[in-house]
Amino acid sequence: MADTIVSSATREVVIGFDRPFCVIGERINPTGRKLLAAEMTVGDYSRVESDARAQVEAGANMLDVNAGIPLTDEPRILAETIQLVQSITDVPLSIDSSIVEALERGLSVYKGKALVNSVTGEEERLEMVLPLIKKYGAAVVAISNDETGISEDPDVRYEVAKKIVERAADYGIPRADVVVDPLVMPVGALNQAGVAAMRLIRRLRDELGVNTTCGASNISFGLPNRHALNAAFLSMAIGSGMTSAIMNPLHAEEMQGVMGANVMMGHDPECRRWIKKFREPAADGQEAQGARGGRERRRRRA
Amino acid sequence: MADTIVSSATREVVIGFDRPFCVIGERINPTGRKLLAAEMTVGDYSRVESDARAQVEAGANMLDVNAGIPLTDEPRILAETIQLVQSITDVPLSIDSSIVEALERGLSVYKGKALVNSVTGEEERLEMVLPLIKKYGAAVVAISNDETGISEDPDVRYEVAKKIVERAADYGIPRADVVVDPLVMPVGALNQAGVAAMRLIRRLRDELGVNTTCGASNISFGLPNRHALNAAFLSMAIGSGMTSAIMNPLHAEEMQGVMGANVMMGHDPECRRWIKKFREPAADGQEAQGARGGRERRRRRA
């Protein structure tokens, strides 16, 4: 049973099989957000601040921070963004960049134990990123692709993940600090994408014993009513053992899918979180009559 | 792999591991519906007719028909209701009664191969119901409780289901014609109800090789925002191998959970059903941009 412990200066979050699902807010990312990119480029972090507050308010347990803006000083902007976000929220952060120098700058200013997003199975990436993870005592997202690209065969992706976990161990990084991203494909383009993701997540949990994460909305690219499809995917992936996801906590349907799955997994004691969030006026009467209703229904069917 | 084949006079429905989930509409049931009970008692089946049409319209693959009204001639009312419903819809029916004489009357007028709801592991029920199933060549819902009641231990419920399947075989009823109801408990009263249901459904599929069904809304009794919780449960139960449920197809959230799970299981080829139901105005642009978006997202993360 792997417990991945990440932290800010003042708060610890544990990602684990026996824990409520960890929601990693994805909003602080200029990719595809022209206005945010323009603001971050000139040092205006007002939208970063409102996005950070809104996501934590909506239930994010961690925040992913990305400053990938072409033709800018990404290392500096990422470091400034991290410092800003850590000054206004206490959730642990995921430091998200494909540029190793940016990851290092981010790690150098980060207070606590960060999650680094990400390393792949590519030799060059392993050799550049893993030493940083070890140096700063961070945790890392391991994306299950390598020089050969992203295999459509979940067994191949499993082997890539296994290789990354083993290479991390060579650098003295415990398996508990490696969170595998199985790479969720759009089911609209690949009919078996959902089945493959669930099977891989189950194997990563049962055989490799690692926590998992993913960019949840990938599954629904190109399809209508994406929120409902993302919600079904999240609930099913959690049922298969997925322990975190990089997602938009401002979307109510997805969050209901996650919170409902926490209830189904027995990770919401006495359904307190669910009831607190969705309690209805007493007039509804469901809560008071629930237990009796359950008996009625069973008597009727049995 | 068990394929449970049920039929009306003109349509066949297959419940199976490799098939889209089978939605059995629960509305034609006077339990807790005073007005419907009063109308059925005096032979007014107008509401039965509208309920039947509405559920099929909403996507029900089968309809459960129950005429359990105290102090009435349930066998006659059930038979009349079945004949009425079969005269206006072509979906196969689930004949639902705790009174054996009513089941027999219903079977005697039913056109096609019905699903009988239900038999339990109680000796008396087994001896009364199984011969009827054999006589009429029907399929049967096997509820996993017995004289000792409903065990909270899913392993005990598994053994009861196994006993029913074996007893059915003694009567010449193939395992494919036994659909097991693992008995879903309210998670608000029993924190492990979801986990227990998913584990039992998985065992019933992998070890006993039978199809499963349940009264899906039981899971959420006593809790607020029941539709979202039912949807999460349905998606996760389908991911665990559940192949049908007795539910209300008029509830959009539950149906989205089921349709989304069909997509995730690879049981909605090219997502045709999902797209047909939820296609948005072209202005949305998601469908056109979907594939490209998928590549973008992967490029960004990898």
XYZ file of C-alpha atoms in Angstrom:
604
model
C 0.000 0.000 0.000
C 1.723 3.175 -1.195
C 0.992 6.444 0.578
C 2.359 9.400 -1.377
C 2.875 12.277 1.055
C 3.110 15.801 -0.364
C 2.992 19.057 1.564
C 3.021 22.831 1.610
C 4.731 24.789 4.400
C 1.776 24.109 6.684
C -0.386 21.304 5.229
C 0.202 17.666 4.378
C -1.836 15.713 1.827
C -1.658 11.944 1.492
C -2.503 10.229 -1.797
C -3.296 6.593 -1.081
C -5.494 3.549 -1.741
C -7.349 3.979 1.551
C -7.753 7.748 1.286
C -10.364 10.012 -0.282
C -9.516 10.722 -3.928
C -7.012 13.569 -4.413
C -8.288 16.320 -6.735
C -5.430 18.263 -8.347
C -6.775 21.529 -9.796
C -5.623 22.059 -13.404
C -6.681 25.658 -14.009
C -3.386 27.463 -13.424
C -2.102 26.689 -16.909
C -1.739 29.180 -19.780
C -2.004 26.442 -22.421
C -5.012 27.454 -24.514
C -5.743 30.463 -22.256
C -4.469 33.476 -24.237
C -5.555 36.088 -21.698
C -3.925 34.256 -18.773
C -0.759 33.736 -20.823
C -0.572 37.448 -21.707
C -1.084 38.476 -18.077
C 1.483 36.017 -16.692
C 4.003 37.181 -19.310
C 3.882 40.746 -17.976
C 3.841 39.672 -14.332
C 0.101 40.122 -13.715
C -0.878 37.189 -11.484
C -4.347 38.456 -10.502
C -6.066 35.692 -12.513
C -3.688 33.078 -11.102
C -4.717 34.266 -7.641
C -8.462 34.098 -8.342
C -8.051 30.689 -10.057
C -6.117 29.366 -7.060
C -8.705 30.546 -4.537
C -11.653 29.353 -6.628
C -10.238 25.837 -7.102
C -9.440 25.372 -3.391
C -12.901 26.752 -2.565
C -14.393 24.171 -4.971
C -12.623 21.295 -3.232
C -9.210 20.928 -4.864
C -6.789 19.089 -2.537
C -3.760 20.177 -4.556
C -3.119 22.660 -7.370
C -1.136 22.027 -10.552
C 0.941 25.065 -11.574
C 2.090 25.407 -15.193
C 3.731 28.442 -16.809
C 4.367 27.047 -20.272
C 4.268 30.173 -22.424
C 6.334 30.074 -25.651
C 9.120 32.658 -25.982
C 9.069 33.678 -22.331
C 11.339 33.079 -19.327
C 9.311 30.090 -18.135
C 11.614 29.257 -15.207
C 11.187 32.734 -13.720
C 7.444 32.917 -14.363
C 6.883 29.433 -12.920
C 8.877 30.305 -9.781
C 6.975 33.581 -9.314
C 3.649 31.821 -9.849
C 4.494 29.144 -7.292
C 5.515 31.754 -4.723
C 2.305 33.706 -5.347
C 0.090 30.627 -5.035
C 1.880 29.438 -1.885
C 1.378 32.881 -0.363
C -2.410 32.708 -0.680
C -3.273 28.987 -0.296
C -1.937 26.176 1.880
C -2.577 23.223 -0.453
C 0.457 21.349 -1.798
C 1.357 22.065 -5.430
C 2.150 20.049 -8.527
C 5.032 21.807 -10.370
C 4.182 21.284 -14.046
C 6.709 21.855 -16.832
C 8.433 20.066 -19.689
C 11.497 22.260 -19.154
C 13.897 20.828 -16.590
C 15.346 24.240 -15.701
C 11.842 25.455 -14.898
C 11.226 22.436 -12.659
C 14.464 23.172 -10.781
C 13.660 26.877 -10.360
C 10.208 25.920 -9.135
C 11.566 23.348 -6.697
C 14.161 25.832 -5.416
C 11.485 28.286 -4.247
C 8.826 25.723 -3.214
C 7.988 25.448 0.494
C 7.240 21.839 1.468
C 7.315 18.587 -0.490
C 6.100 19.128 -4.053
C 4.767 16.789 -6.717
C 6.770 17.268 -9.924
C 4.788 16.925 -13.160
C 6.410 15.076 -14.863
C 8.971 12.533 -15.976
C 8.495 10.068 -18.836
C 10.186 6.769 -19.656
C 12.505 8.525 -22.116
C 16.157 8.002 -21.106
C 17.045 11.680 -21.424
C 14.101 12.735 -19.242
C 14.838 10.080 -16.622
C 18.469 11.201 -16.351
C 17.572 14.886 -16.092
C 14.484 14.781 -13.867
C 15.075 11.954 -11.377
C 18.225 13.541 -9.854
C 16.155 16.697 -9.210
C 13.421 14.669 -7.501
C 16.045 13.078 -5.271
C 17.862 16.376 -4.585
C 14.703 18.157 -3.431
C 13.018 15.121 -1.842
C 9.948 15.594 -4.032
C 7.394 13.187 -5.460
C 7.005 12.785 -9.231
C 4.332 12.044 -11.817
C 5.585 9.262 -14.103
C 3.996 9.340 -17.548
C 3.934 5.903 -19.144
C 5.360 6.740 -22.568
C 8.949 6.542 -23.848
C 11.055 7.139 -26.983
C 8.693 4.896 -28.913
C 5.766 7.211 -28.066
C 2.476 6.247 -26.395
C 1.559 2.603 -26.909
C -2.106 1.731 -27.392
C -1.305 -1.518 -25.569
C -1.867 -1.007 -21.817
C 0.575 -3.827 -21.089
C 3.343 -1.918 -22.852
C 2.423 1.229 -20.886
C 2.576 -0.881 -17.699
C 6.124 -1.973 -18.537
C 7.176 1.640 -19.137
C 5.745 2.629 -15.739
C 7.550 -0.302 -14.137
C 10.806 0.826 -15.733
C 10.379 4.372 -14.379
C 9.667 3.057 -10.871
C 12.809 0.887 -11.043
C 14.959 3.739 -12.359
C 13.615 5.977 -9.582
C 14.641 3.334 -7.064
C 18.155 3.403 -8.543
C 18.252 7.110 -7.658
C 17.030 6.360 -4.127
C 13.467 7.541 -4.798
C 10.927 5.269 -3.057
C 8.042 3.801 -5.069
C 5.647 5.717 -2.813
C 6.998 8.955 -4.327
C 6.190 7.896 -7.900
C 2.614 8.599 -9.048
C 1.963 6.963 -12.412
C -0.068 8.610 -15.157
C -1.342 5.729 -17.335
C -2.146 8.208 -20.143
C -5.865 8.291 -20.799
C -6.750 8.371 -24.499
C -9.898 9.953 -25.991
C -12.554 7.220 -26.071
C -14.165 8.927 -29.067
C -11.056 8.082 -31.088
C -10.201 4.766 -29.413
C -13.184 2.612 -28.393
C -11.135 0.630 -25.853
C -9.634 3.719 -24.160
C -11.814 3.384 -21.061
C -11.297 -0.357 -20.696
C -7.542 0.024 -21.225
C -7.287 2.806 -18.632
C -9.224 0.846 -16.007
C -7.236 -2.332 -16.590
C -3.940 -0.457 -16.417
C -4.939 1.460 -13.284
C -5.888 -1.841 -11.607
C -2.561 -3.431 -12.553
C -0.568 -0.396 -11.411
C -2.306 -0.646 -8.050
C -2.333 -4.422 -7.534
C 0.964 -5.418 -9.164
C 3.180 -2.324 -9.038
C 1.672 -0.901 -5.828
C 1.801 2.724 -6.965
C -0.620 5.620 -6.809
C -2.046 6.897 -10.088
C -3.170 10.169 -11.632
C -4.287 11.356 -15.076
C -5.580 14.253 -17.099
C -9.179 13.114 -16.642
C -10.822 15.227 -19.339
C -8.743 13.568 -22.083
C -11.232 10.695 -22.080
C -14.056 12.843 -23.496
C -12.252 14.872 -26.180
C -14.400 15.281 -29.270
C -17.623 14.098 -27.632
C -20.714 16.028 -26.513
C -21.839 16.312 -22.872
C -18.237 15.962 -21.768
C -18.888 16.691 -18.084
C -21.184 13.691 -17.664
C -18.723 11.451 -19.533
C -15.806 12.706 -17.418
C -17.862 12.048 -14.276
C -18.615 8.459 -15.303
C -14.945 7.910 -16.147
C -13.742 9.363 -12.826
C -16.167 7.232 -10.790
C -15.161 4.069 -12.671
C -11.425 4.847 -12.567
C -11.650 5.419 -8.800
C -13.473 2.091 -8.548
C -10.528 0.551 -10.418
C -8.058 2.057 -7.942
C -7.118 5.490 -9.333
C -6.104 7.732 -6.407
C -5.781 11.220 -7.940
C -6.478 13.213 -11.105
C -5.504 16.527 -12.632
C -8.918 17.994 -13.339
C -11.112 21.090 -13.159
C -12.718 21.217 -9.678
C -14.998 24.033 -10.857
C -17.027 21.501 -12.858
C -19.867 20.293 -10.613
C -20.622 17.040 -12.457
C -17.021 15.820 -12.285
C -16.804 16.691 -8.594
C -20.065 14.817 -7.917
C -18.578 11.797 -9.700
C -15.511 12.004 -7.459
C -17.425 12.613 -4.224
C -19.905 9.871 -5.068
C -17.037 7.480 -5.728
C -15.502 8.387 -2.359
C -18.808 7.380 -0.754
C -18.922 4.097 -2.722
C -15.321 3.264 -1.804
C -16.103 3.733 1.896
C -13.783 6.759 1.983
C -16.393 9.243 3.209
C -17.117 8.157 6.819
C -20.853 8.361 7.558
C -21.126 10.184 4.208
C -20.307 13.368 6.133
C -18.705 15.182 3.191
C -21.501 14.209 0.835
C -24.219 15.266 3.284
C -22.419 18.515 4.154
C -22.142 19.448 0.484
C -25.580 18.378 -0.705
C -27.858 18.503 2.343
C -31.377 19.448 1.263
C -34.100 21.329 3.154
C -35.620 19.174 5.910
C -38.903 19.421 3.980
C -37.417 16.896 1.576
C -37.587 14.396 4.405
C -35.331 11.890 2.645
C -32.698 11.949 5.339
C -35.169 11.285 8.116
C -36.948 8.532 6.205
C -33.882 6.977 4.627
C -33.347 4.025 6.930
C -37.031 3.105 6.878
C -37.088 3.497 3.092
C -34.215 1.045 2.835
C -36.147 -1.548 4.814
C -39.304 -0.991 2.793
C -37.467 -1.468 -0.460
C -35.818 -4.664 0.747
C -39.058 -6.070 2.141
C -40.808 -5.302 -1.108
C -38.203 -7.068 -3.252
C -37.364 -10.027 -1.029
C -19.679 -15.865 -20.386
C -23.389 -16.005 -19.615
C -25.840 -14.442 -22.062
C -29.321 -14.189 -20.555
C -31.820 -14.056 -23.423
C -35.293 -12.667 -22.696
C -37.935 -11.712 -25.223
C -41.367 -10.332 -26.013
C -43.447 -11.680 -28.898
C -41.348 -9.697 -31.366
C -38.142 -8.515 -29.679
C -35.193 -10.261 -28.058
C -32.945 -8.642 -25.435
C -29.637 -10.154 -24.358
C -28.176 -9.400 -20.927
C -24.456 -10.182 -21.007
C -20.909 -9.208 -20.050
C -20.123 -7.984 -23.565
C -23.407 -6.159 -24.098
C -24.610 -2.644 -23.354
C -26.076 -2.439 -19.835
C -29.723 -3.548 -19.610
C -31.992 -0.902 -18.041
C -35.130 -2.461 -16.501
C -37.732 0.259 -15.894
C -39.136 0.115 -12.341
C -42.056 2.541 -12.591
C -44.945 0.111 -13.118
C -45.210 -0.677 -9.422
C -47.984 0.496 -7.063
C -45.736 0.226 -3.999
C -45.738 3.715 -2.506
C -47.850 5.066 -5.394
C -51.366 5.417 -3.904
C -52.963 6.892 -7.010
C -51.596 4.183 -9.297
C -52.656 1.510 -6.784
C -56.192 2.898 -6.645
C -56.452 3.046 -10.434
C -55.094 -0.462 -10.974
C -57.491 -1.812 -8.339
C -60.483 -0.617 -10.361
C -59.006 -1.690 -13.677
C -57.871 1.748 -14.857
C -54.536 1.107 -16.575
C -54.144 4.528 -18.222
C -51.211 5.445 -15.945
C -49.613 2.033 -16.513
C -49.835 2.744 -20.235
C -48.251 6.207 -19.989
C -45.558 4.901 -17.598
C -44.748 2.079 -20.013
C -44.459 4.374 -23.031
C -42.446 7.008 -21.129
C -39.892 4.497 -19.811
C -39.303 2.899 -23.211
C -39.046 6.375 -24.717
C -36.429 7.232 -22.068
C -34.316 4.212 -22.983
C -35.570 1.285 -20.884
C -34.576 -2.033 -22.493
C -37.049 -3.993 -20.347
C -39.927 -3.106 -18.006
C -40.558 -4.521 -14.546
C -44.272 -5.062 -13.893
C -45.501 -5.288 -10.302
C -49.133 -5.327 -9.113
C -48.567 -5.765 -5.397
C -51.638 -4.080 -3.913
C -52.807 -5.363 -0.495
C -56.293 -6.867 -0.311
C -56.735 -7.130 -4.076
C -56.700 -10.000 -6.587
C -53.041 -9.510 -7.425
C -52.820 -12.467 -9.833
C -55.623 -11.076 -12.002
C -54.357 -7.486 -11.886
C -50.784 -8.569 -12.680
C -51.970 -10.653 -15.656
C -54.112 -7.797 -16.983
C -51.253 -5.323 -16.539
C -48.842 -7.601 -18.408
C -51.276 -8.043 -21.287
C -51.853 -4.283 -21.471
C -48.127 -3.484 -21.446
C -47.359 -6.151 -24.052
C -50.085 -4.708 -26.274
C -48.441 -1.262 -26.401
C -44.676 -1.948 -26.172
C -42.366 -4.644 -27.562
C -39.748 -4.720 -24.785
C -39.433 -7.918 -22.718
C -40.916 -7.759 -19.222
C -39.817 -8.633 -15.722
C -42.790 -10.230 -13.906
C -42.463 -8.950 -10.346
C -44.353 -10.477 -7.430
C -43.781 -12.160 -4.089
C -46.935 -14.224 -4.639
C -46.281 -17.435 -6.554
C -49.839 -17.645 -7.872
C -49.428 -14.162 -9.351
C -46.161 -15.175 -11.011
C -47.881 -18.200 -12.575
C -50.850 -16.173 -13.818
C -48.442 -13.625 -15.249
C -46.336 -16.291 -16.958
C -49.459 -17.954 -18.364
C -50.445 -14.828 -20.309
C -46.933 -13.587 -21.148
C -45.881 -13.643 -24.819
C -42.182 -14.511 -25.154
C -39.507 -15.413 -22.593
C -39.989 -13.428 -19.386
C -37.674 -12.591 -16.514
C -39.334 -13.600 -13.237
C -38.635 -11.319 -10.265
C -37.849 -13.141 -8.054
C -36.719 -16.215 -6.144
C -34.652 -16.130 -2.939
C -32.436 -18.754 -1.293
C -35.285 -19.719 1.060
C -36.148 -23.413 0.647
C -39.883 -22.787 0.345
C -39.371 -20.160 -2.365
C -36.926 -22.321 -4.289
C -39.359 -25.242 -4.317
C -42.310 -23.082 -5.401
C -40.681 -20.755 -7.944
C -38.023 -22.841 -9.734
C -40.528 -25.386 -11.119
C -42.491 -22.465 -12.629
C -39.330 -21.090 -14.246
C -38.652 -24.492 -15.773
C -42.267 -25.023 -16.845
C -42.456 -21.708 -18.724
C -38.832 -21.631 -19.875
C -38.334 -18.252 -18.225
C -35.289 -16.557 -16.680
C -35.276 -15.632 -12.989
C -33.858 -12.987 -10.665
C -32.140 -14.726 -7.734
C -32.013 -12.582 -4.615
C -29.087 -13.510 -2.392
C -30.861 -13.831 0.943
C -32.297 -16.889 2.691
C -34.096 -17.983 5.886
C -31.348 -16.306 7.911
C -32.161 -12.947 6.258
C -29.743 -10.637 4.415
C -26.146 -11.101 5.514
C -23.944 -7.999 5.692
C -21.084 -10.302 4.648
C -20.833 -10.310 0.834
C -19.151 -13.732 0.972
C -22.231 -15.185 2.664
C -24.458 -13.563 0.023
C -22.203 -15.081 -2.649
C -22.748 -18.553 -1.167
C -26.522 -18.038 -1.168
C -26.389 -17.018 -4.841
C -24.255 -20.073 -5.601
C -26.804 -22.299 -3.854
C -29.665 -20.842 -5.911
C -27.723 -21.355 -9.173
C -27.050 -24.988 -8.175
C -30.676 -25.609 -7.192
C -31.802 -24.086 -10.491
C -29.498 -26.511 -12.304
C -31.157 -29.376 -10.421
C -34.446 -28.244 -11.994
C -32.808 -28.090 -15.437
C -32.540 -24.296 -15.466
C -29.229 -23.183 -17.012
C -27.020 -20.717 -15.134
C -27.499 -18.276 -18.023
C -31.165 -17.998 -17.021
C -30.350 -16.977 -13.434
C -29.689 -13.250 -12.908
C -28.384 -12.631 -9.396
C -29.413 -9.623 -7.304
C -26.573 -9.137 -4.782
C -28.860 -6.951 -2.642
C -27.520 -3.405 -2.486
C -27.710 -1.848 0.984
C -28.076 1.889 1.733
C -24.526 3.279 1.993
C -25.807 5.949 4.384
C -26.553 3.208 6.911
C -23.678 0.874 6.021
C -20.403 2.575 5.061
C -19.099 -0.516 3.250
C -22.284 -1.067 1.201
C -20.709 0.196 -2.025
C -17.472 -1.745 -1.600
C -19.401 -4.891 -0.665
C -21.703 -4.577 -3.692
C -18.807 -4.065 -6.129
C -16.799 -6.943 -4.675
C -19.799 -9.272 -4.789
C -20.733 -8.250 -8.346
C -17.133 -8.958 -9.446
C -17.133 -12.402 -7.799
C -20.549 -13.279 -9.254
C -19.188 -12.432 -12.696
C -15.694 -13.932 -12.463
C -16.330 -16.980 -10.254
C -20.007 -17.863 -10.705
C -20.286 -16.568 -14.293
C -23.767 -15.112 -13.889
C -25.403 -11.849 -14.906
C -26.419 -9.472 -12.144
C -29.124 -6.918 -11.413
C -30.189 -4.798 -8.440
C -32.557 -2.145 -7.198
C -30.031 0.606 -7.888
C -31.620 3.406 -5.891
C -31.304 1.424 -2.629
C -27.715 2.601 -2.393
C -28.691 6.237 -1.783
C -31.602 5.892 0.671
C -31.492 8.589 3.335
C -28.920 10.748 1.531
C -29.290 14.071 -0.312
C -28.619 14.497 -4.061
C -29.617 10.874 -4.623
C -29.546 11.029 -8.424
C -25.835 11.903 -8.531
C -25.036 9.198 -5.981
C -27.077 6.613 -7.913
C -25.251 7.624 -11.101
C -21.830 7.164 -9.490
C -22.922 3.788 -8.103
C -24.302 2.605 -11.449
C -21.127 3.609 -13.323
C -18.906 1.887 -10.757
C -21.096 -1.239 -10.533
C -21.040 -1.552 -14.335
C -17.260 -1.201 -14.161
C -17.287 -4.071 -11.665
C -19.331 -6.230 -14.038
C -23.011 -5.540 -13.253
C -25.042 -6.172 -16.397
C -28.542 -4.868 -15.564
C -30.471 -2.874 -12.963
C -34.068 -2.225 -12.000
C -34.127 1.566 -12.027
C -36.020 4.676 -13.089
C -35.050 5.515 -16.693
C -36.839 8.864 -16.373
C -33.977 10.138 -14.198
C -31.457 11.810 -16.508
C -28.447 11.640 -14.181
C -28.777 7.887 -13.652
C -29.162 7.318 -17.397
C -26.066 9.434 -18.089
C -24.166 7.296 -15.578
C -25.291 4.159 -17.414
C -24.660 5.494 -20.922
C -21.277 6.875 -19.880
C -20.353 3.503 -18.408
C -21.358 1.801 -21.679
C -18.911 4.106 -23.457
C -16.144 3.374 -20.921
C -16.714 -0.388 -21.198
C -16.347 -0.227 -24.973
C -20.016 -1.219 -25.355
C -21.065 1.850 -27.359
C -19.324 1.411 -30.744
C -17.930 4.741 -31.999
C -19.900 6.290 -29.122
C -22.876 6.383 -31.513
C -25.537 6.161 -28.795
C -23.816 8.793 -26.664
C -23.387 11.192 -29.593
C -26.947 10.602 -30.848
C -28.369 11.427 -27.425
C -26.155 14.379 -26.500
C -24.972 15.902 -29.778
C -24.573 19.652 -29.332
C -24.920 22.506 -31.860
C -21.992 22.610 -34.302
C -21.205 26.046 -32.844
C -19.846 24.185 -29.822
C -17.123 22.862 -32.092
C -16.045 20.168 -29.651
C -16.794 17.289 -31.986
C -14.854 18.826 -34.869
C -11.899 19.771 -32.700
C -11.911 16.706 -30.508
C -9.165 14.677 -32.143
C -6.879 17.672 -32.432
C -7.611 18.556 -28.816
C -6.580 15.056 -27.799
C -3.240 15.452 -29.510
C -2.724 18.871 -27.997
C -3.379 17.635 -24.532
C -1.037 14.680 -24.911
C 1.697 16.834 -26.422
C 1.325 19.249 -23.546
C 1.612 16.596 -20.840
C 4.205 14.288 -22.378
